[in-house]
Amino acid sequence: MENLQWRLFPVLTLVASFLFLLYFRESSELSQSVCSLLPYDHYWMTGERVVTPQGVISGAVEIKDGNIISIVKTEDWRKKSKTVPVIDYGEAVIMPGLIDVHSHLDDPGRVEWEGFPSGTRAAAAGGITTLIDMPLNSYPSTISTETLKLKIEAAKKNIYVDVGFWGGLVPENAFNATALEALLNAGALGLKSFMCPSGINDFPMTNASHIKEGLSVLARYKRPLLVHAEIQQDSESHLEVAHGKNDARSYSTYLKSRPPSWEEAAIRELLTITKDTRSGGPAEGAHLHIVHLSDASSSLDLIKEARNNGDSITVETCPHYLAFSAEEIPDGDTRFKCAPPIRDGANREKLWEALMEGQIDMLSSDHSPTEPELKLLNDGDFLRAWGGISSLQFVLPVTWSYGQKYGVTLEQLASWWSERPAKLAAQHSKGTIAIGNHADIVVWEPEMEFDLNDDHPIYIKHPQISAYLGRRLSGKVLGTFVRGNLVYKEGGHAPAACGVPILAKTSPRSKSKLPITITNKRNGGRGRGRLNDIMKSEVKIITIQY
């Protein structure tokens, strides 16, 4: 008997080892539950309105290891043998996750204003799956390899969506090609500069000479330069405001202080440089992107003419310029202060017209929060209050709600908020629901209305400073998926922040402009695998109704 037990011992040990390995494998597969509100990483998502580059279809999207591996129409889906879990979203819209290329998360250094944890939780709740963080309002500003490293370290394990970073172009580094190249080699997706005072001491304004130098470096990397296009003009109205002849609580006073001529002057100066970006020009390969355009008249006409001439230039505007008008802003309500300012209703109509006609390329939030005290809500002084609209979580329903009057389509939303921003930031695996792309997806109900009040869950750090509070909106986000992980579902977020910091990785001589990412062992993205292997894997079917 003892001899038999001795002989069985190796067999029992082998069986125990096998069971342990099997348990460990299953446990590791489920370990992504800390990153996702789903317990699996291979599943189908079905719905009646799936927004693809080919149009809106009734169909299904197969997701495996964080990527989209199959897209089929409903009639073909019914013929398939479904051997993996299925999430049926019915009439809800399944759309590529939003990419916000213009957001200030103020981290590190000013986390009391926002911060990566609260900002990216808000982004996820709003259907945003990728943010590109601006180089200023944090402290220190991101103008060197050292300060970029501070950003990356602050983001790791603190972001619920993927986050990339713009570097800063300032007088300190503009004429130092080595410094700019080091910043771009360290992973900055492009550069950002101001043509007027930024309000941040370590991020001073640039002029045309600085911008020309920046574009010459960016041309070798094929990355964009983003510009805040305002140049202060000594107009009569501005001088009157400067000498205190107007009431600082009146919004019209602030509006006079930054007239459309500021934007026009900046864009005229920029266009003396952007001709270098034309085919065969000395800065061919560089690209200029004008942020948060407010003036829909002469400034827009100048941009249109430059593009017709072959300049490599794009332009964005923001939901607050499309939702609000100067006539509606109450005196003393500094929540509406931003730069450039929100202009009159006629200008708003022209912005919508330009957006619908394709003259404006994309939308961004320009989420620029601060502490409530700096908004001077009690004093209502528009001239001294901090400028910036706090909006990150609301941009999808705001765009949809105010766009209904103009016939906005789901395809247009996906273009303005996903596809075109992805191209600007060279995020070639994002921006569309397409095979091989990251499974970055927002699921939302366009017809569902809600009041943006104290009862609505809001995740930005200081909701009370948002100009959107008190609005009734349509378009409720049901779920947000980042690389296949369900990071937000009505009522809460995934247990862990498993977003990935995005860094560009391109040498100046390389023709490729594909980005790479810093991988996170908790992000559930274990590689695409071979398509045949992926299609062969089987899991018991589970159908989940939402």
XYZ file of C-alpha atoms in Angstrom:
546
model
C 0.000 0.000 0.000
C 2.792 2.404 0.881
C 4.533 1.498 -2.393
C 1.329 2.342 -4.342
C 1.002 5.702 -2.617
C 4.615 6.461 -3.446
C 4.013 5.655 -7.112
C 0.875 7.828 -7.233
C 2.562 10.817 -5.677
C 4.136 12.157 -8.922
C 0.818 11.777 -10.731
C -1.078 13.628 -8.018
C 1.546 16.349 -8.010
C 1.183 16.755 -11.776
C -2.624 16.950 -11.513
C -2.384 19.508 -8.700
C 0.049 21.596 -10.747
C -2.259 21.472 -13.749
C -5.256 22.550 -11.666
C -3.228 25.368 -10.121
C -2.121 26.608 -13.551
C -5.681 26.405 -14.855
C -6.957 28.366 -11.861
C -4.162 30.921 -12.214
C -4.908 31.366 -15.916
C -8.617 31.881 -15.304
C -7.881 34.235 -12.425
C -5.472 36.262 -14.546
C -8.046 36.530 -17.299
C -10.570 37.811 -14.815
C -8.046 40.144 -13.210
C -9.032 42.733 -15.759
C -12.186 43.170 -13.635
C -10.260 45.825 -11.713
C -10.010 47.733 -15.013
C -13.453 46.883 -16.345
C -17.018 46.502 -15.152
C -17.168 43.420 -17.400
C -15.617 40.126 -16.227
C -14.317 39.085 -19.666
C -12.257 40.485 -22.520
C -13.820 38.682 -25.498
C -17.407 39.559 -26.307
C -19.863 40.866 -28.886
C -21.649 44.221 -28.675
C -24.869 44.527 -30.671
C -27.215 47.394 -31.464
C -29.578 48.923 -33.990
C -27.387 52.026 -34.498
C -23.667 51.280 -34.847
C -21.738 54.245 -36.261
C -19.027 53.033 -38.660
C -16.968 54.833 -41.352
C -19.355 53.272 -43.888
C -22.426 54.696 -42.156
C -24.866 53.750 -39.404
C -25.687 50.042 -39.432
C -27.735 47.609 -37.423
C -25.148 45.075 -36.419
C -22.573 43.693 -34.032
C -18.989 44.454 -33.055
C -16.679 41.709 -31.790
C -14.064 42.746 -29.235
C -11.081 40.684 -28.139
C -8.128 41.712 -25.951
C -8.970 45.387 -26.229
C -9.329 45.528 -30.014
C -12.133 45.309 -32.568
C -11.734 42.063 -34.503
C -15.028 41.792 -36.380
C -17.958 43.965 -37.489
C -21.058 42.422 -39.066
C -24.512 43.567 -40.053
C -27.508 42.105 -38.222
C -28.498 39.795 -41.066
C -25.030 38.247 -41.070
C -24.828 38.263 -37.273
C -27.900 36.013 -37.047
C -26.101 33.381 -39.131
C -23.028 33.332 -36.907
C -22.388 30.783 -34.187
C -22.204 32.974 -31.098
C -19.795 31.361 -28.666
C -18.823 34.407 -26.606
C -20.806 36.779 -24.357
C -23.152 39.233 -26.037
C -24.071 42.711 -24.795
C -27.246 43.849 -26.522
C -27.708 47.631 -26.460
C -30.888 47.612 -28.543
C -31.820 51.077 -29.835
C -28.912 52.873 -28.128
C -26.159 54.352 -30.317
C -22.793 52.572 -30.448
C -20.245 55.156 -31.571
C -16.468 55.616 -31.517
C -15.369 57.133 -28.228
C -14.786 60.868 -28.267
C -11.229 62.218 -28.573
C -10.768 65.600 -26.920
C -7.601 67.223 -28.255
C -7.876 70.327 -26.053
C -8.267 69.859 -22.328
C -6.561 71.294 -19.246
C -6.342 68.753 -16.413
C -3.904 70.914 -14.382
C -1.922 67.921 -13.155
C 0.658 68.020 -11.628
C 0.910 71.206 -9.580
C -2.657 72.486 -9.605
C -4.710 69.404 -8.762
C -6.939 71.594 -6.602
C -8.224 72.933 -9.946
C -8.927 69.482 -11.490
C -6.352 66.652 -11.646
C -6.031 63.446 -13.649
C -8.317 61.292 -11.440
C -11.343 63.614 -11.398
C -10.832 64.871 -14.958
C -10.606 61.446 -16.545
C -13.541 60.137 -14.474
C -15.562 63.021 -15.888
C -14.298 62.253 -19.390
C -15.347 58.605 -19.100
C -18.794 59.611 -17.836
C -19.120 61.844 -20.891
C -18.137 59.233 -23.474
C -14.601 60.574 -23.990
C -12.080 57.754 -24.361
C -8.943 59.767 -25.202
C -7.763 63.148 -23.917
C -4.792 65.173 -25.127
C -3.704 67.312 -22.205
C -2.565 70.898 -22.731
C 0.922 71.906 -21.533
C -0.190 74.817 -19.369
C -2.279 75.406 -16.223
C -0.375 72.564 -14.608
C 2.776 73.505 -12.738
C 5.355 73.491 -14.095
C 4.227 73.893 -17.693
C 5.232 71.104 -20.080
C 8.001 72.803 -22.055
C 10.912 70.349 -21.615
C 11.669 66.646 -21.351
C 11.862 66.979 -17.567
C 8.441 68.568 -17.242
C 6.924 66.048 -19.676
C 8.217 63.263 -17.449
C 6.416 64.882 -14.516
C 3.182 64.744 -16.520
C 3.649 61.098 -17.402
C 4.394 60.097 -13.816
C 1.387 62.022 -12.545
C -0.859 60.268 -15.084
C 0.245 56.682 -14.450
C -2.363 54.680 -12.507
C -4.503 57.828 -12.175
C -6.295 57.990 -15.532
C -9.571 56.263 -16.437
C -9.171 57.019 -20.169
C -6.097 57.177 -22.418
C -4.213 60.473 -22.174
C -1.636 62.032 -24.495
C 0.302 65.262 -24.057
C 1.029 68.377 -26.096
C 4.342 70.097 -25.391
C 4.706 73.857 -25.116
C 6.347 76.214 -27.619
C 7.555 79.285 -25.697
C 10.281 81.894 -26.278
C 12.596 79.914 -23.987
C 12.760 76.911 -26.331
C 11.595 78.270 -29.701
C 15.086 79.011 -31.054
C 16.617 75.903 -29.480
C 16.023 73.118 -31.982
C 17.799 70.626 -29.732
C 15.423 71.341 -26.859
C 12.339 71.044 -29.078
C 13.594 67.820 -30.628
C 14.235 66.398 -27.160
C 10.659 67.230 -26.132
C 9.264 65.601 -29.272
C 11.568 62.592 -28.915
C 10.290 62.201 -25.346
C 6.785 61.656 -26.712
C 4.982 65.001 -27.032
C 2.335 64.565 -29.739
C 2.916 68.120 -30.977
C 3.368 71.641 -29.640
C 1.082 74.430 -28.426
C 1.711 78.191 -28.274
C -0.100 81.423 -27.385
C 0.012 84.634 -29.438
C -1.310 86.631 -26.473
C -0.600 86.429 -22.719
C -1.711 83.024 -21.451
C -2.257 84.073 -17.853
C 0.352 81.531 -16.739
C 3.729 82.970 -15.753
C 5.872 80.093 -17.020
C 4.048 79.920 -20.366
C 4.750 83.278 -22.069
C 3.390 84.307 -25.458
C 5.109 83.710 -28.790
C 5.322 85.762 -31.964
C 5.589 84.857 -35.650
C 9.359 84.272 -35.422
C 8.947 81.719 -32.629
C 6.170 79.946 -34.502
C 8.189 79.818 -37.729
C 11.059 78.136 -35.866
C 8.689 75.698 -34.206
C 7.139 74.676 -37.520
C 10.558 74.021 -39.046
C 11.293 71.479 -36.299
C 7.818 69.960 -36.387
C 8.122 69.434 -40.148
C 10.745 66.757 -39.553
C 8.432 64.929 -37.149
C 5.186 65.515 -39.057
C 3.429 66.686 -35.920
C 1.122 69.687 -35.473
C 1.521 73.090 -33.855
C -1.615 74.216 -32.031
C -1.995 77.984 -31.653
C -4.163 80.215 -29.498
C -4.735 82.840 -32.183
C -5.339 86.240 -30.608
C -3.090 89.312 -30.865
C -3.948 92.291 -28.715
C -4.967 95.327 -30.756
C -5.156 98.848 -29.340
C -8.734 99.319 -30.430
C -10.794 102.211 -29.076
C -13.159 99.853 -27.238
C -10.260 98.041 -25.597
C -8.686 101.318 -24.444
C -12.005 102.397 -22.942
C -12.216 99.166 -20.964
C -8.595 99.486 -19.878
C -9.287 102.970 -18.486
C -12.305 101.815 -16.517
C -15.051 103.463 -18.570
C -17.246 100.361 -18.470
C -18.895 98.265 -15.777
C -16.741 95.192 -15.088
C -19.864 93.179 -14.164
C -21.316 93.680 -17.630
C -20.541 90.905 -20.096
C -20.540 93.469 -22.895
C -17.556 95.110 -21.213
C -15.559 91.896 -21.401
C -16.706 91.283 -24.980
C -15.390 94.714 -26.019
C -12.042 93.932 -24.419
C -11.367 91.053 -26.859
C -12.969 91.959 -30.215
C -12.898 89.733 -33.318
C -10.059 91.856 -34.692
C -7.730 90.140 -32.189
C -8.393 86.763 -33.795
C -8.206 88.180 -37.308
C -4.842 89.858 -36.623
C -3.353 86.649 -35.249
C -4.574 84.542 -38.146
C -3.292 87.055 -40.709
C 0.132 86.814 -39.124
C 0.010 83.030 -38.963
C -0.809 82.802 -42.657
C 2.440 84.555 -43.530
C 4.115 81.460 -42.067
C 1.786 78.610 -43.015
C 2.585 79.051 -46.685
C 5.836 77.262 -45.764
C 3.780 74.109 -45.058
C 2.659 73.815 -48.689
C 3.943 71.002 -50.855
C 7.582 71.718 -51.598
C 7.780 74.443 -48.949
C 10.544 74.665 -46.310
C 8.160 73.450 -43.594
C 6.395 70.771 -45.632
C 5.239 68.076 -43.218
C 4.400 70.539 -40.464
C 0.777 71.361 -39.759
C -0.861 74.310 -38.012
C -4.054 73.881 -36.014
C -6.002 76.904 -34.740
C -7.708 76.144 -31.444
C -11.103 77.330 -30.165
C -12.046 79.661 -33.037
C -14.694 82.136 -31.916
C -14.862 84.653 -34.782
C -16.943 83.242 -37.641
C -16.472 86.169 -40.006
C -13.147 87.496 -41.335
C -11.003 84.994 -39.408
C -12.793 82.057 -40.967
C -12.587 83.600 -44.428
C -8.800 83.904 -44.072
C -8.465 80.246 -43.068
C -10.594 79.139 -45.991
C -8.440 81.107 -48.439
C -5.217 79.677 -46.986
C -6.474 76.116 -47.334
C -7.468 76.759 -50.930
C -3.862 77.851 -51.494
C -2.534 74.566 -50.125
C -1.567 75.584 -46.579
C -1.625 72.684 -44.119
C -4.053 74.143 -41.594
C -7.076 72.980 -39.613
C -9.360 74.687 -37.109
C -11.547 73.700 -34.193
C -14.314 75.389 -32.255
C -15.947 74.450 -28.951
C -19.470 73.576 -27.774
C -19.767 76.754 -25.660
C -19.438 78.908 -28.783
C -22.192 76.824 -30.391
C -24.497 76.703 -27.374
C -24.367 80.224 -25.930
C -24.560 83.790 -27.230
C -23.459 87.079 -25.696
C -27.027 88.369 -25.479
C -27.990 85.502 -23.153
C -25.143 85.863 -20.627
C -26.289 87.565 -17.418
C -24.193 90.357 -15.996
C -21.907 89.098 -13.264
C -22.141 85.436 -14.315
C -18.419 84.802 -14.743
C -18.949 81.092 -15.383
C -19.264 82.157 -19.045
C -15.910 83.937 -19.250
C -13.453 82.389 -21.702
C -10.940 83.538 -24.298
C -11.680 84.191 -27.070
C -15.064 85.277 -25.728
C -18.496 83.917 -26.568
C -19.817 86.304 -29.239
C -23.313 87.316 -30.378
C -26.087 85.137 -31.706
C -25.435 86.018 -35.350
C -21.835 84.840 -34.969
C -23.064 81.601 -33.377
C -25.254 80.927 -36.404
C -22.268 81.432 -38.709
C -20.168 79.036 -36.644
C -22.822 76.355 -36.995
C -23.028 76.997 -40.715
C -19.243 76.693 -41.070
C -19.183 73.507 -39.013
C -21.964 71.882 -41.018
C -20.276 72.852 -44.294
C -16.899 71.459 -43.256
C -15.060 74.781 -42.962
C -14.481 73.989 -39.271
C -12.811 70.606 -38.976
C -13.501 69.394 -35.459
C -14.675 70.145 -31.938
C -12.876 70.187 -28.617
C -13.930 70.967 -25.058
C -11.211 73.464 -24.059
C -12.082 72.290 -20.561
C -10.358 74.945 -18.437
C -11.369 74.582 -14.790
C -10.112 76.355 -11.711
C -11.002 76.820 -8.060
C -14.395 78.528 -7.584
C -12.738 81.405 -5.734
C -10.805 82.395 -8.878
C -14.019 82.699 -10.897
C -15.117 85.535 -8.552
C -18.691 84.284 -8.660
C -19.753 86.633 -5.860
C -18.103 89.745 -7.289
C -19.032 88.996 -10.883
C -16.029 90.902 -12.219
C -15.510 89.700 -15.803
C -12.218 91.546 -16.162
C -10.513 89.951 -13.136
C -12.144 86.489 -13.022
C -10.279 83.439 -14.320
C -11.368 82.585 -17.853
C -12.358 79.107 -18.939
C -15.463 76.980 -19.447
C -15.716 73.837 -17.336
C -17.345 71.344 -19.671
C -15.521 68.028 -19.994
C -18.329 65.657 -19.040
C -21.048 67.423 -21.023
C -19.691 67.975 -24.535
C -21.440 65.032 -26.218
C -24.980 65.832 -25.033
C -24.384 69.583 -25.484
C -23.271 69.161 -29.114
C -26.173 66.837 -29.831
C -28.815 68.907 -28.004
C -27.931 72.243 -29.587
C -27.195 70.625 -32.935
C -30.712 69.263 -33.412
C -31.820 72.633 -34.772
C -29.235 72.296 -37.550
C -29.867 68.655 -38.439
C -26.679 67.213 -36.957
C -26.235 63.524 -37.765
C -24.539 60.740 -35.833
C -21.933 60.451 -38.588
C -21.074 64.142 -38.222
C -20.693 63.776 -34.468
C -18.289 60.887 -34.986
C -16.310 62.908 -37.518
C -16.022 66.070 -35.387
C -15.354 64.342 -32.098
C -13.528 61.135 -33.043
C -12.203 60.598 -36.559
C -10.681 64.018 -37.267
C -9.222 64.549 -33.767
C -7.605 61.107 -34.060
C -5.897 62.181 -37.275
C -4.672 65.463 -35.769
C -3.054 63.610 -32.862
C -1.828 60.742 -35.115
C -3.862 58.187 -33.179
C -4.303 55.805 -36.088
C -5.740 52.982 -33.971
C -8.485 55.219 -32.609
C -11.298 57.394 -33.881
C -13.438 54.880 -35.784
C -15.203 51.590 -35.196
C -13.055 49.573 -37.572
C -11.377 46.170 -37.510
C -7.960 46.358 -35.878
C -8.673 49.570 -33.979
C -8.752 49.926 -30.211
C -12.196 49.139 -28.844
C -12.762 52.739 -27.700
C -16.539 53.062 -27.756
C -19.312 55.168 -26.246
C -22.861 53.839 -25.950
C -25.524 56.508 -25.501
C -29.220 57.251 -25.940
C -29.784 60.389 -28.057
C -33.481 60.620 -27.202
C -33.086 60.444 -23.425
C -33.381 63.845 -21.726
C -31.974 64.846 -18.352
C -31.542 67.948 -16.234
C -27.990 68.977 -15.447
C -28.586 69.808 -11.797
C -27.401 68.793 -8.340
C -29.133 65.412 -8.696
C -27.114 64.502 -11.796
C -23.830 62.665 -11.048
C -21.021 65.048 -12.059
C -17.370 64.068 -11.754
C -15.449 67.256 -12.566
C -13.897 68.624 -9.393
C -15.895 71.870 -9.218
C -19.302 71.419 -10.916
C -20.608 74.745 -9.611
C -18.373 76.747 -11.952
C -19.773 75.153 -15.116
C -21.872 77.366 -17.370
C -23.932 74.319 -18.349
C -25.507 73.750 -14.934
C -29.270 74.136 -15.027
C -29.562 73.110 -18.673
C -31.868 70.386 -19.943
C -29.978 68.184 -22.372
C -30.630 65.111 -24.479
C -28.165 62.305 -25.052
C -27.405 60.205 -22.014
C -24.209 58.128 -21.858
C -24.887 54.506 -20.888
C -21.373 53.093 -21.101
C -17.828 53.978 -22.081
C -15.284 51.387 -23.248
C -11.541 52.108 -23.376
C -9.503 49.383 -25.120
C -12.402 46.999 -24.536
C -12.653 47.744 -20.820
C -16.024 49.028 -19.625
C -14.620 51.930 -17.605
C -17.944 53.675 -16.981
C -21.510 52.489 -16.674
C -24.446 54.491 -15.343
C -23.833 54.765 -11.650
C -20.111 54.274 -11.470
C -16.625 53.634 -12.792
C -14.350 50.596 -12.935
C -12.540 49.889 -9.642
C -9.125 50.891 -11.006
C -7.858 53.654 -13.285
C -6.304 51.677 -16.138
C -6.042 54.299 -18.862
C -2.774 54.400 -20.799
C -0.445 57.395 -21.223
C 0.083 57.906 -24.964
C 3.488 58.948 -26.252
C 4.538 59.575 -29.851
C 7.514 57.511 -30.965
C 8.908 58.727 -34.250
C 12.390 59.697 -35.292
C 12.653 62.946 -37.302
C 13.851 61.006 -40.362
C 11.153 58.372 -40.195
C 8.255 58.507 -42.601
C 6.075 56.742 -40.072
C 4.002 58.711 -37.634
C 2.458 55.858 -35.696
C 2.261 56.430 -31.950
C 3.170 53.872 -29.330
C 1.865 53.578 -25.839
C 3.232 52.977 -22.392
C 1.692 49.634 -21.525
C 0.091 49.004 -18.176
C -0.151 45.432 -16.925
C -3.607 46.227 -15.589
C -5.049 47.588 -18.821
C -6.396 44.324 -20.202
C -4.617 44.898 -23.528
C -2.519 41.777 -23.975
C -1.968 42.191 -27.716
C -4.111 41.474 -30.728
C -3.018 37.896 -31.351
C -3.422 36.162 -34.678
C -6.873 36.508 -36.175
C -7.272 32.753 -36.667
C -6.436 32.074 -33.013
C -8.868 34.764 -31.900
C -11.714 33.399 -34.010
C -11.166 29.857 -32.693
C -11.457 30.723 -29.000
C -14.764 29.815 -27.423
C -16.587 30.934 -24.311
C -20.037 30.020 -23.087
C -22.584 32.519 -24.448
C -24.080 35.022 -22.020
C -26.576 37.590 -23.293
C -26.819 40.797 -21.263
C -29.681 43.194 -21.909
C -29.251 46.925 -21.296
